JSON list of C-alpha atoms in Angstrom, two decimals:
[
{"chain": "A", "resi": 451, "resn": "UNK", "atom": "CA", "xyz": [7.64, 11.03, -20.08]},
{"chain": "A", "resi": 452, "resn": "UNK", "atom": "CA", "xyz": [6.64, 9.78, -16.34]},
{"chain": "A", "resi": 453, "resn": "UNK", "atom": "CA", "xyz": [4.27, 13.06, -15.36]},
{"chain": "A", "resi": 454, "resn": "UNK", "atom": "CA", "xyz": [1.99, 10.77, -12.87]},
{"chain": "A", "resi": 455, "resn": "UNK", "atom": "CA", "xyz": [3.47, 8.98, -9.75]},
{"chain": "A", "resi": 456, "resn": "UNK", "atom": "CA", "xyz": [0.86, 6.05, -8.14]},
{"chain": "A", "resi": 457, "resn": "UNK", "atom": "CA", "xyz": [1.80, 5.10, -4.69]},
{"chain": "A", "resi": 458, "resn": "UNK", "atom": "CA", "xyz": [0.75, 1.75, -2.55]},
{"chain": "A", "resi": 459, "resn": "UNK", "atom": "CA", "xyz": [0.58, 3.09, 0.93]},
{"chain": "A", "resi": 460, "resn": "UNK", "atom": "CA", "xyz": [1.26, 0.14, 3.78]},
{"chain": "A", "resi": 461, "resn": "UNK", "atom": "CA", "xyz": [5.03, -0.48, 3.50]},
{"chain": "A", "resi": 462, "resn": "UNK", "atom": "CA", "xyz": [5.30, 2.42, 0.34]},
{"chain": "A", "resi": 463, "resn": "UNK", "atom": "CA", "xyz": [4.51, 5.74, 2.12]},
{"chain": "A", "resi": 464, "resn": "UNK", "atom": "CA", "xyz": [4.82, 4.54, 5.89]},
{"chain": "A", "resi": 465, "resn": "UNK", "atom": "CA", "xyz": [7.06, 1.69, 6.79]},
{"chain": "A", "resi": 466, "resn": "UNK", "atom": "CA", "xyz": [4.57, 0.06, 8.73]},
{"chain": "A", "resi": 467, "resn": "UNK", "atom": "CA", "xyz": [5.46, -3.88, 8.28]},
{"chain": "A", "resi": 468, "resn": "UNK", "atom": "CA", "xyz": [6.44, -4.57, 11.92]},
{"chain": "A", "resi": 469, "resn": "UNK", "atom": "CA", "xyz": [2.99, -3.59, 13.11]},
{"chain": "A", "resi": 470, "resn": "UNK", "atom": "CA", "xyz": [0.67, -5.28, 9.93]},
{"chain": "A", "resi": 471, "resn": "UNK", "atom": "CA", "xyz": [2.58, -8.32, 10.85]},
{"chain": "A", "resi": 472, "resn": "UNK", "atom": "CA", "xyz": [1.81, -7.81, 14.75]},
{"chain": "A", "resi": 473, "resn": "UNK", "atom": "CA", "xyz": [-1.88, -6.84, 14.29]},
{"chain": "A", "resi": 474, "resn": "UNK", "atom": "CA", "xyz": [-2.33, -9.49, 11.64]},
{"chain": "A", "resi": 475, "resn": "UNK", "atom": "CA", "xyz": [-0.63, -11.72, 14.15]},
{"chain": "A", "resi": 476, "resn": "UNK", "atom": "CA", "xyz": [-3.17, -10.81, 17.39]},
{"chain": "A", "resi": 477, "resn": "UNK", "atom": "CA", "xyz": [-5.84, -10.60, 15.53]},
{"chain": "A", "resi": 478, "resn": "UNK", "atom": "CA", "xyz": [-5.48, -14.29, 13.48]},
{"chain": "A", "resi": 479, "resn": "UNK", "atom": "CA", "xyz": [-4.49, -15.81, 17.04]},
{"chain": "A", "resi": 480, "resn": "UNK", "atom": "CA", "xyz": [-7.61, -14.47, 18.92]},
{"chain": "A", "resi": 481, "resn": "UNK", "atom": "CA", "xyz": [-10.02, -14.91, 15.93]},
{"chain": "A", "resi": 482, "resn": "UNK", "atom": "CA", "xyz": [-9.06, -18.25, 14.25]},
{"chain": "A", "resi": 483, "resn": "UNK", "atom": "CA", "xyz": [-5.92, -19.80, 17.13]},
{"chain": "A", "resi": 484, "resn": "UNK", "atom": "CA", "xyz": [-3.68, -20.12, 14.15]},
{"chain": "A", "resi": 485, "resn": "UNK", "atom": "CA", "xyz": [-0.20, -18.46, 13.93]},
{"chain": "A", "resi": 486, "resn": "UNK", "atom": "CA", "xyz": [0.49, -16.79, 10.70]},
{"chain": "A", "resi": 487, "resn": "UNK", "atom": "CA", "xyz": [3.79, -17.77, 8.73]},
{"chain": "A", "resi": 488, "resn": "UNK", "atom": "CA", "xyz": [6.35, -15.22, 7.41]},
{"chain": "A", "resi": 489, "resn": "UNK", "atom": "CA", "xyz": [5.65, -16.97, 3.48]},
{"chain": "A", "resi": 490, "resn": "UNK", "atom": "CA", "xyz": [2.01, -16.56, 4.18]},
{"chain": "A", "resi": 491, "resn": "UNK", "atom": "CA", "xyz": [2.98, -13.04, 5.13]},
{"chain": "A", "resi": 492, "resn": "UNK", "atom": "CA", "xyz": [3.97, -12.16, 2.01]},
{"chain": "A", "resi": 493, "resn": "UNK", "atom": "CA", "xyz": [1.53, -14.40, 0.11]},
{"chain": "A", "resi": 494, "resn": "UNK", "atom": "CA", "xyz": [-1.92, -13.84, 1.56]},
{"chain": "A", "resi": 495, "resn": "UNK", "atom": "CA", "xyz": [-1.37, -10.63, 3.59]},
{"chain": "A", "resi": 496, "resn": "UNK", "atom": "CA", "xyz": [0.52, -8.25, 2.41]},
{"chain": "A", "resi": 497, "resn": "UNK", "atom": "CA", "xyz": [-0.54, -5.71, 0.00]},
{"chain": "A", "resi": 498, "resn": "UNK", "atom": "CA", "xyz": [-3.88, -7.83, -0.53]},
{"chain": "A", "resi": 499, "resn": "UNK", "atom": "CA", "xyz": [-7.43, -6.95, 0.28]},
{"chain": "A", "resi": 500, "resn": "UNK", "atom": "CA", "xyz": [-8.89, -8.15, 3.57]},
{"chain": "A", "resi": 501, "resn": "UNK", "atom": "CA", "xyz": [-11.37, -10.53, 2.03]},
{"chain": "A", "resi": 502, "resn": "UNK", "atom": "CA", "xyz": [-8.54, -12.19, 0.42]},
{"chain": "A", "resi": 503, "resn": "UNK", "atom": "CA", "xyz": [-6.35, -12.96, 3.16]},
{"chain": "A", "resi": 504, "resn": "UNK", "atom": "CA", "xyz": [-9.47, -13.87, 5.67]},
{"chain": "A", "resi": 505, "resn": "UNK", "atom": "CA", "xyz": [-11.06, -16.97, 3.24]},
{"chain": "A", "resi": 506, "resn": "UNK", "atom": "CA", "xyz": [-7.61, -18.40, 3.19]},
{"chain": "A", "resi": 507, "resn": "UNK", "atom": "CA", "xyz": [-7.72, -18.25, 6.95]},
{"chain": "A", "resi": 508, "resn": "UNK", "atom": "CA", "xyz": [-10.81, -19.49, 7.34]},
{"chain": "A", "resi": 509, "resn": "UNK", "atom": "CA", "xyz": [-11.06, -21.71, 4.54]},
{"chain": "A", "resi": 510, "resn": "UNK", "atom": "CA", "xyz": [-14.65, -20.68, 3.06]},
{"chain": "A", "resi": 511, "resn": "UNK", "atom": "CA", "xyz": [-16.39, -17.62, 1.31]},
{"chain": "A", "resi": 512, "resn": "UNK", "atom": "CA", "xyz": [-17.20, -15.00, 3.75]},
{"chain": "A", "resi": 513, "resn": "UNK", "atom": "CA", "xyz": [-20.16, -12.71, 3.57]},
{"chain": "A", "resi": 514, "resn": "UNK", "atom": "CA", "xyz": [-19.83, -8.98, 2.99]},
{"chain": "A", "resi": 515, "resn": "UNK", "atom": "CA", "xyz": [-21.78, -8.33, 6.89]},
{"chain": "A", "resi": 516, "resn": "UNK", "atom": "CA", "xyz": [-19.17, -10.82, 8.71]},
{"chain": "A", "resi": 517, "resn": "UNK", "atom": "CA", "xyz": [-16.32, -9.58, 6.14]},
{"chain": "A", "resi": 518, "resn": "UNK", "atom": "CA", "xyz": [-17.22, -6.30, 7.88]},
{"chain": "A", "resi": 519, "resn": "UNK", "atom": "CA", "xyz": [-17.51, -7.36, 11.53]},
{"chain": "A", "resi": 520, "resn": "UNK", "atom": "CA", "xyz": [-13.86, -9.38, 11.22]},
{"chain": "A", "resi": 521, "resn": "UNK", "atom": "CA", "xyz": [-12.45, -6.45, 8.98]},
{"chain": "A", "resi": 522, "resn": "UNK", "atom": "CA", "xyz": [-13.04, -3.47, 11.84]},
{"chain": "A", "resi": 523, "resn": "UNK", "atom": "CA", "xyz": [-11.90, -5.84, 14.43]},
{"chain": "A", "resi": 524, "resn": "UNK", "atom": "CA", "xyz": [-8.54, -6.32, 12.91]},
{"chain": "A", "resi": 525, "resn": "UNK", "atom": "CA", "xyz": [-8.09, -2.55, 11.60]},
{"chain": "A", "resi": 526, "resn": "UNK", "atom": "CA", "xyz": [-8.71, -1.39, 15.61]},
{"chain": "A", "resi": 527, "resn": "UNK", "atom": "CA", "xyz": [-6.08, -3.43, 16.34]},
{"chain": "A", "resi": 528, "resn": "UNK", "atom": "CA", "xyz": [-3.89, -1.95, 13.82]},
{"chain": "A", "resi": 529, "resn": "UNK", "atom": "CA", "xyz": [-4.92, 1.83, 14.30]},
{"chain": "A", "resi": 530, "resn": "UNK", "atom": "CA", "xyz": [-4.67, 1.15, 18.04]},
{"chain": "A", "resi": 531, "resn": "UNK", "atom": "CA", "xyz": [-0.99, 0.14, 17.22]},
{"chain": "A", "resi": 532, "resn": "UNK", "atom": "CA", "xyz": [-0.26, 2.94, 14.97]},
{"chain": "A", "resi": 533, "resn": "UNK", "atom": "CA", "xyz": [-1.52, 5.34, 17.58]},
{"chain": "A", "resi": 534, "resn": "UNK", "atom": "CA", "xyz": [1.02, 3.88, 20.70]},
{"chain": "A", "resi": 535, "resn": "UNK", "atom": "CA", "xyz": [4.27, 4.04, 18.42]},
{"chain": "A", "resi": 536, "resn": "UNK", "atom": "CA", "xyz": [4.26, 7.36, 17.28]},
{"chain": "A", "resi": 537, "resn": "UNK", "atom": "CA", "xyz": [8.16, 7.02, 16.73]},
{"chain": "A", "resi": 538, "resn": "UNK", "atom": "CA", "xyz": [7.08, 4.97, 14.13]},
{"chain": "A", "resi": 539, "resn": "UNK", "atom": "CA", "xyz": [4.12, 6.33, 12.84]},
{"chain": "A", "resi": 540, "resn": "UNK", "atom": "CA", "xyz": [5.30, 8.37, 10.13]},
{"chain": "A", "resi": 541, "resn": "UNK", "atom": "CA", "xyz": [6.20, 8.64, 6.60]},
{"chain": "A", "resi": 542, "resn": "UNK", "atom": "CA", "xyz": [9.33, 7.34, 4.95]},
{"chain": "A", "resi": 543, "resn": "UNK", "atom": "CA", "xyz": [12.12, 9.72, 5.04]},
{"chain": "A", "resi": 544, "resn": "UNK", "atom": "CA", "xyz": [12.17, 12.18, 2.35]},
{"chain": "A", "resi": 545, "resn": "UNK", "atom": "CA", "xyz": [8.32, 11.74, 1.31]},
{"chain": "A", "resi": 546, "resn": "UNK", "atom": "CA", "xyz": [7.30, 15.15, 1.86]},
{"chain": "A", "resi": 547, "resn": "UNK", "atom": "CA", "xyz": [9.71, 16.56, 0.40]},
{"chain": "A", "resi": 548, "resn": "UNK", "atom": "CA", "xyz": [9.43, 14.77, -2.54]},
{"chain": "A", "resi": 549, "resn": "UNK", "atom": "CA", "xyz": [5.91, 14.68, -3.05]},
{"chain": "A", "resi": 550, "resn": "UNK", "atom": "CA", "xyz": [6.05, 18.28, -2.59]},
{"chain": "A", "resi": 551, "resn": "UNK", "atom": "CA", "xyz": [8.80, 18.79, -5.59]},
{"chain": "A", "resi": 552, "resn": "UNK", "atom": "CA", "xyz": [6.23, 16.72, -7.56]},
{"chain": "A", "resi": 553, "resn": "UNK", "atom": "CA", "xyz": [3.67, 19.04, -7.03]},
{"chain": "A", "resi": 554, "resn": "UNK", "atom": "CA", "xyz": [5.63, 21.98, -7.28]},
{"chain": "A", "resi": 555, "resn": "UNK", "atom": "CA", "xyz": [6.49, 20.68, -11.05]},
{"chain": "A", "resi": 556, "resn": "UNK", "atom": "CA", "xyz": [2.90, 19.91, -11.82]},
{"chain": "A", "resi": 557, "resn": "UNK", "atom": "CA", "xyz": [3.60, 15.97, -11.51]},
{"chain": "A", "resi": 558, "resn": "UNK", "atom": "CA", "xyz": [0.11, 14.15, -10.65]},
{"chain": "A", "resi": 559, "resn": "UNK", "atom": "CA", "xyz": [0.13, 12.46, -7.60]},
{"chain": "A", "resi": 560, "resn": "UNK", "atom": "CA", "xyz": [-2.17, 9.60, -6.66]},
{"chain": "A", "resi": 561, "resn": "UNK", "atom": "CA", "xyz": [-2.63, 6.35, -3.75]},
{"chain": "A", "resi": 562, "resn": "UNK", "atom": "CA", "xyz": [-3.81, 3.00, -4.52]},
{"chain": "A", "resi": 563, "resn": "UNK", "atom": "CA", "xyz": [-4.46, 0.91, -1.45]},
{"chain": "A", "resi": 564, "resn": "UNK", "atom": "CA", "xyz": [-5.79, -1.94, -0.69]},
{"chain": "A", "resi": 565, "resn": "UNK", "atom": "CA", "xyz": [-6.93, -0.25, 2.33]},
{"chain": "A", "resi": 566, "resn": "UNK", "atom": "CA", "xyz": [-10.94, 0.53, 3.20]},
{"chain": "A", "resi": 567, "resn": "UNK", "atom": "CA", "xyz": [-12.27, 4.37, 3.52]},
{"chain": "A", "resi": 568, "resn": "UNK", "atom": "CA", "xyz": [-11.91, 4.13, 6.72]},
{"chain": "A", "resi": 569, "resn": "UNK", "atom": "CA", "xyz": [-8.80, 3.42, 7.14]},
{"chain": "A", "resi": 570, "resn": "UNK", "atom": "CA", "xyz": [-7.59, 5.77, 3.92]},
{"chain": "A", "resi": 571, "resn": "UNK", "atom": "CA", "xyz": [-9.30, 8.44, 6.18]},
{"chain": "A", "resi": 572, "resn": "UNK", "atom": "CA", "xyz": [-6.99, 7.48, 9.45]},
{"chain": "A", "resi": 573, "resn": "UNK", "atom": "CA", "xyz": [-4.01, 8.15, 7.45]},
{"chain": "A", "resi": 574, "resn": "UNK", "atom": "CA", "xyz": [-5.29, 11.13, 5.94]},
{"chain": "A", "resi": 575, "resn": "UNK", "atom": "CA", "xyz": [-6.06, 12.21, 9.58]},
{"chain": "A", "resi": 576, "resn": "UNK", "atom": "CA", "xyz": [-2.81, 11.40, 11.39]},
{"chain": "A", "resi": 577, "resn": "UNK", "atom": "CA", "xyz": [-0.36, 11.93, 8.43]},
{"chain": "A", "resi": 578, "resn": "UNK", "atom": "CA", "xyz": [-1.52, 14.92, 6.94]},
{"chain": "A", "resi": 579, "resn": "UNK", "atom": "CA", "xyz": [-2.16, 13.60, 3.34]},
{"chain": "A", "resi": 580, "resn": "UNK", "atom": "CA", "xyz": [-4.62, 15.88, 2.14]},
{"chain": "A", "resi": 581, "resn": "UNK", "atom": "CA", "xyz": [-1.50, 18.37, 1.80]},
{"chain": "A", "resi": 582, "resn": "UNK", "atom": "CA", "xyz": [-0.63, 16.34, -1.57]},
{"chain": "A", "resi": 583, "resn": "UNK", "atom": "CA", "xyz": [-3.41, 14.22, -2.29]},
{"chain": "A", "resi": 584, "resn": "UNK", "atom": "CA", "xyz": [-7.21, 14.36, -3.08]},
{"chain": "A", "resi": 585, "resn": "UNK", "atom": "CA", "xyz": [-8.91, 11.54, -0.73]},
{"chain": "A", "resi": 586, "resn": "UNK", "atom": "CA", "xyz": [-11.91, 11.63, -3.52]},
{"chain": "A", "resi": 587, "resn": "UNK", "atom": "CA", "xyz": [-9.16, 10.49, -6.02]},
{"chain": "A", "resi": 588, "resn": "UNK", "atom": "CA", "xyz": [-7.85, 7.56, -4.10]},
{"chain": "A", "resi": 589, "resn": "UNK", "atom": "CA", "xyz": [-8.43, 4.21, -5.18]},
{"chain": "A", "resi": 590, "resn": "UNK", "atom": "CA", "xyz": [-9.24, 2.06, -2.55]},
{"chain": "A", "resi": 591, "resn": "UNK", "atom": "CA", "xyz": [-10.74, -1.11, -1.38]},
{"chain": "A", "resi": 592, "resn": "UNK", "atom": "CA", "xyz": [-14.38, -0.70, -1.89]},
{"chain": "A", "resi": 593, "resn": "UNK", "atom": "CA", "xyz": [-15.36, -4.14, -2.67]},
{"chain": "A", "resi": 594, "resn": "UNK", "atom": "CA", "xyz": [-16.08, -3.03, -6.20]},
{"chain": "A", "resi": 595, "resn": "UNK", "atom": "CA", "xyz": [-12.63, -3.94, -8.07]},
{"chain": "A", "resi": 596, "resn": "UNK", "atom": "CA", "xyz": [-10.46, -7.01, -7.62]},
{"chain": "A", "resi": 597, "resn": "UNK", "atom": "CA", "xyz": [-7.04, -7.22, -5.49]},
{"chain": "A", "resi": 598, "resn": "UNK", "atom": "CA", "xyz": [-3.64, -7.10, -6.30]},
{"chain": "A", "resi": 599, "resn": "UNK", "atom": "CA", "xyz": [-2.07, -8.86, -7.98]},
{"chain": "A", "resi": 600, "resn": "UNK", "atom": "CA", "xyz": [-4.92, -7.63, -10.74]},
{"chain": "A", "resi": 601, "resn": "UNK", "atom": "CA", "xyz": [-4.10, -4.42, -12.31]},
{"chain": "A", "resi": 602, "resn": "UNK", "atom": "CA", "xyz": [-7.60, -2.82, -11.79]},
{"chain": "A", "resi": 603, "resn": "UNK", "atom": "CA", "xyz": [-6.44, -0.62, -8.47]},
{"chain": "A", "resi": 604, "resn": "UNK", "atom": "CA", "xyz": [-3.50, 1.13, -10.37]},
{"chain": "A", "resi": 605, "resn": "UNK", "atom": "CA", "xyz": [-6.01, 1.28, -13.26]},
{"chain": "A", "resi": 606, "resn": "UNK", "atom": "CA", "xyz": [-8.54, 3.51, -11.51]},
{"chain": "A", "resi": 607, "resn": "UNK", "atom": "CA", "xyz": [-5.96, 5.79, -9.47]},
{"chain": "A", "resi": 608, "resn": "UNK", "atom": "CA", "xyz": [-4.73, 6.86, -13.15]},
{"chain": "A", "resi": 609, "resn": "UNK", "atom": "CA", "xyz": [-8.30, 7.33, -14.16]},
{"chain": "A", "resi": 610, "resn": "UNK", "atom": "CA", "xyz": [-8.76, 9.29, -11.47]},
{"chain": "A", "resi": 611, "resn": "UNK", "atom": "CA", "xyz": [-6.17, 11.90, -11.95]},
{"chain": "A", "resi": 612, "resn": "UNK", "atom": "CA", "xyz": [-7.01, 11.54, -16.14]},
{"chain": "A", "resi": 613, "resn": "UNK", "atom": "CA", "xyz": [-3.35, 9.65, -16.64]},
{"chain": "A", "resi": 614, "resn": "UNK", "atom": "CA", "xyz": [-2.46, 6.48, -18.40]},
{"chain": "A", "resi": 615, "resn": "UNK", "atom": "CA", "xyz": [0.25, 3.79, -17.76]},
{"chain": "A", "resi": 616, "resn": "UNK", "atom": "CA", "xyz": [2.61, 4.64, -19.85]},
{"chain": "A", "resi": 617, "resn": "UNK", "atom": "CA", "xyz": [3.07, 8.23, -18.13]},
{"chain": "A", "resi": 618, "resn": "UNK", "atom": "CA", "xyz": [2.91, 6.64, -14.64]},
{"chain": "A", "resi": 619, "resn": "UNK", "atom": "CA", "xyz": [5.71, 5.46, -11.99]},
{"chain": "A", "resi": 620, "resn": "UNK", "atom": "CA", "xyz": [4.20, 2.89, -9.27]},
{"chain": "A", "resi": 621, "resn": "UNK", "atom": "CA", "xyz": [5.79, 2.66, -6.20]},
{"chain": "A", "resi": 622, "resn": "UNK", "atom": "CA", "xyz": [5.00, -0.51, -4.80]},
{"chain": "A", "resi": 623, "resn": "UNK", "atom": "CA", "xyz": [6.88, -3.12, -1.32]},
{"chain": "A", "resi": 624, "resn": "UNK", "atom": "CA", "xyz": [4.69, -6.14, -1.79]},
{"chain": "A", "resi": 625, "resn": "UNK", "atom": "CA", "xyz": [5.14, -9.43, -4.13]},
{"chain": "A", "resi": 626, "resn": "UNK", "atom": "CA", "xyz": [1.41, -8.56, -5.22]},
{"chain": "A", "resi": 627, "resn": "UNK", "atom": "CA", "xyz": [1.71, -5.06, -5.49]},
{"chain": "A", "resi": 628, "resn": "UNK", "atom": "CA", "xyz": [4.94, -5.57, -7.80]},
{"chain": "A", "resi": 629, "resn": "UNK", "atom": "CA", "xyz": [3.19, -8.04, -9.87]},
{"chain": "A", "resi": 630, "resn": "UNK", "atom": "CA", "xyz": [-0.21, -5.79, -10.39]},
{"chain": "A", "resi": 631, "resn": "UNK", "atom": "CA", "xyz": [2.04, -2.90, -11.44]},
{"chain": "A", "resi": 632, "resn": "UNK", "atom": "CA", "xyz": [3.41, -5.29, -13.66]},
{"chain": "A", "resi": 633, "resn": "UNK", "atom": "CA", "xyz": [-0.07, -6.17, -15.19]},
{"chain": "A", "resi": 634, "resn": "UNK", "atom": "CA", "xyz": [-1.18, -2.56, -15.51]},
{"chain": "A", "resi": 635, "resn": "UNK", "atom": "CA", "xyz": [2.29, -2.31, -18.20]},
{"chain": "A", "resi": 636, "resn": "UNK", "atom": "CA", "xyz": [3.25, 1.13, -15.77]},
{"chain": "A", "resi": 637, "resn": "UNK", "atom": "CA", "xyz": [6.14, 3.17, -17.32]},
{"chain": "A", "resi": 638, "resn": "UNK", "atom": "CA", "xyz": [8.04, 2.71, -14.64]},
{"chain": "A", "resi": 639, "resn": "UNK", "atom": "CA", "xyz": [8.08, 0.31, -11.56]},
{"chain": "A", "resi": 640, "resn": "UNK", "atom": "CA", "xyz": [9.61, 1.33, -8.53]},
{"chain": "A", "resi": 641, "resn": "UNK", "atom": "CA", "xyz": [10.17, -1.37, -5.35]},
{"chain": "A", "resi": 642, "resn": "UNK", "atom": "CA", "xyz": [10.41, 0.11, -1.65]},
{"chain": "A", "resi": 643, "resn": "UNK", "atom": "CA", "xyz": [12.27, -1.93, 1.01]},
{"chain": "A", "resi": 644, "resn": "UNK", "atom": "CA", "xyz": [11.76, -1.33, 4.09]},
{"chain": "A", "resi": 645, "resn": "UNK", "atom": "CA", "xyz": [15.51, -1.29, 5.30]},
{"chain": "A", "resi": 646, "resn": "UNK", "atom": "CA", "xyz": [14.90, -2.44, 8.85]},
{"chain": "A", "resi": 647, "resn": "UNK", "atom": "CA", "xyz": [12.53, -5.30, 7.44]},
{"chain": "A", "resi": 648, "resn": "UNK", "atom": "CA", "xyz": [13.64, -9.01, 6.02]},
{"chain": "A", "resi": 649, "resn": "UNK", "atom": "CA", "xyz": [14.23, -9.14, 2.05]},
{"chain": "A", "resi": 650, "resn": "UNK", "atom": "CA", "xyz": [11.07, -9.46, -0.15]},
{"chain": "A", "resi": 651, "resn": "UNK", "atom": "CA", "xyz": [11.35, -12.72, -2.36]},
{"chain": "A", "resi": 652, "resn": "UNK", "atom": "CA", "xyz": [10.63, -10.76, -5.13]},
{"chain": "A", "resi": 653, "resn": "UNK", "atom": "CA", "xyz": [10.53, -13.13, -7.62]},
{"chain": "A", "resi": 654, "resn": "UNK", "atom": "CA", "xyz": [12.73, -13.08, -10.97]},
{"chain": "A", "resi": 655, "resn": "UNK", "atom": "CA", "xyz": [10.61, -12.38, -13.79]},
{"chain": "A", "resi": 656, "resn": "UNK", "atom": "CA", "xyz": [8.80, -9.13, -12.12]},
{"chain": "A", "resi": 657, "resn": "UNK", "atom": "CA", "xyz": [10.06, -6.22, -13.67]},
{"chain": "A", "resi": 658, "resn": "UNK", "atom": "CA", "xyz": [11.27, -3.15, -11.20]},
{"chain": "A", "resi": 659, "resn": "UNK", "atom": "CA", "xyz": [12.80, -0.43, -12.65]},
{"chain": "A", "resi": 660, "resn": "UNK", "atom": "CA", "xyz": [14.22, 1.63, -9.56]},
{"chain": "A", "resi": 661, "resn": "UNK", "atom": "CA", "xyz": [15.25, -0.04, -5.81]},
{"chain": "A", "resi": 662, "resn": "UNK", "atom": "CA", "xyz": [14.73, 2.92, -3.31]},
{"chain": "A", "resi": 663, "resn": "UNK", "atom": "CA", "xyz": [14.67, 2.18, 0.86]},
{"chain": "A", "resi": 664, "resn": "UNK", "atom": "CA", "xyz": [13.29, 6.11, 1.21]},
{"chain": "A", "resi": 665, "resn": "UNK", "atom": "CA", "xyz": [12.69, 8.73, -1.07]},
{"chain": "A", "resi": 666, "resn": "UNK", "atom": "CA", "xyz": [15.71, 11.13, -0.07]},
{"chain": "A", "resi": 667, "resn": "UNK", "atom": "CA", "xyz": [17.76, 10.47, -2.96]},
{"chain": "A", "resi": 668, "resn": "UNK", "atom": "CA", "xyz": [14.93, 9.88, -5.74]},
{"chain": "A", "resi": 669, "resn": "UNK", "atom": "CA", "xyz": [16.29, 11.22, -8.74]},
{"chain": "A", "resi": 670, "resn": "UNK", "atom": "CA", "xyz": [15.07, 13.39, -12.31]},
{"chain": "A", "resi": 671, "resn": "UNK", "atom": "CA", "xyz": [15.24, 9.62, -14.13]},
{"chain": "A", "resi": 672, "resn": "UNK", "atom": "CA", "xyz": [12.14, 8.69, -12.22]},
{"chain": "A", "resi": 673, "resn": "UNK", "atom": "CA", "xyz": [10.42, 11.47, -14.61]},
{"chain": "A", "resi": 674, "resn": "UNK", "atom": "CA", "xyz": [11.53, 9.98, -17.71]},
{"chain": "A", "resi": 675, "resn": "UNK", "atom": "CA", "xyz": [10.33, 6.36, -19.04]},
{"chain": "A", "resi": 676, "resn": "UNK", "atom": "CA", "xyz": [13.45, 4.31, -20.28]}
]
């Protein structure tokens, strides 16, 4: 019995892949003149951690103090975006209400981002998140667990609300994302497209259990493992 849903955020919650791909774009262009690929897109950006994608772009270990400088540079790019579009700055359709219902029926509800406090905080801010979720609870990127495609985020944000994988649905857009909910054996698997974004190469042998492109039409099977 799925009683514990796990949400990514970036590209899960808010379909915000135009501007990660502009703000990764600006910032890679002004910090290292290179011009980022759609394949390395979905490879070395998206849904991994920022220390990740910035030693394959500059080609070395980084320290934690320059990890820091280059990280806040490129998330006040991004925030700065978020802020200017507020036509896009929103959660999927049909979120609220369904994260709401979950509540209502005493369904757990947790995020697991590979986003920093800080910026965990800005969408807690802007979107209202503490209405469902406990920021304390969130699993996050705080330099203490590995990235996605390991299991270990998913892990802790079922610690955290005292669930386990086999009672827990992850809802997850990215290759990496996919492939860590994969690793952490989750009950259920559910992939988010972004229906105004190109087609994930998601590859073959990744399990997903559900295909949803917004959370208007999520159904009762989503509460029961198959």
């Amino acid at each position: 019995m799925i009683n514990t849903m796990i949400f990514d955020f970036n590209g899960t919650m808010f379909f915000d892949g135009g501007i990660q791909k502009e703000s990764w774009g600006e910032f890679l262009k002004e910090e290292f003149t290179c011009t980022m690929t759609e394949s390395e897109f979905e490879k070395h950006v998206a849904g991994r951690n920022n220390r990740d994608t910035l030693e394959y772009y500059s080609g070395r270990k980084i320290s934690d103090a320059e990890l820091e400088v280059l990280t806040n540079k490129k998330e006040q790019i991004y925030c700065d975006m978020c802020l200017s579009r507020p036509r896009e700055f929103h959660l999927v359709d049909g979120l609220t209400d369904f994260l709401s219902v979950c509540l209502k029926n005493g369904i757990k509800l947790n995020i697991a981002t590979a986003s920093e406090r800080s910026n965990v905080e800005f969408f807690f801010k802007h979107l209202d998140l503490e209405k469902w979720f406990d920021i304390e609870s969130v699993s996050l990127n705080d330099g203490t667990l590995p990235g996605k495609p390991a299991p270990d985020m998913f892990l802790r944000a079922m610690e955290n609300v005292d669930s386990n994988p086999y009672n827990s649905a992850i809802f997850e857009d990215s290759v990496s994302g996919i492939q860590a909910a994969n690793n952490a054996n989750a009950g259920k698997v559910i992939l988010v497209k972004d229906p105004d974004l190109d087609v994930v190469n998601m590859p073959a042998n990744l399990r997903t259990d559900e295909v949803i492109h917004d959370y208007s039409h999520v159904g009762e099977t989503l509460m029961k493992r198959k």
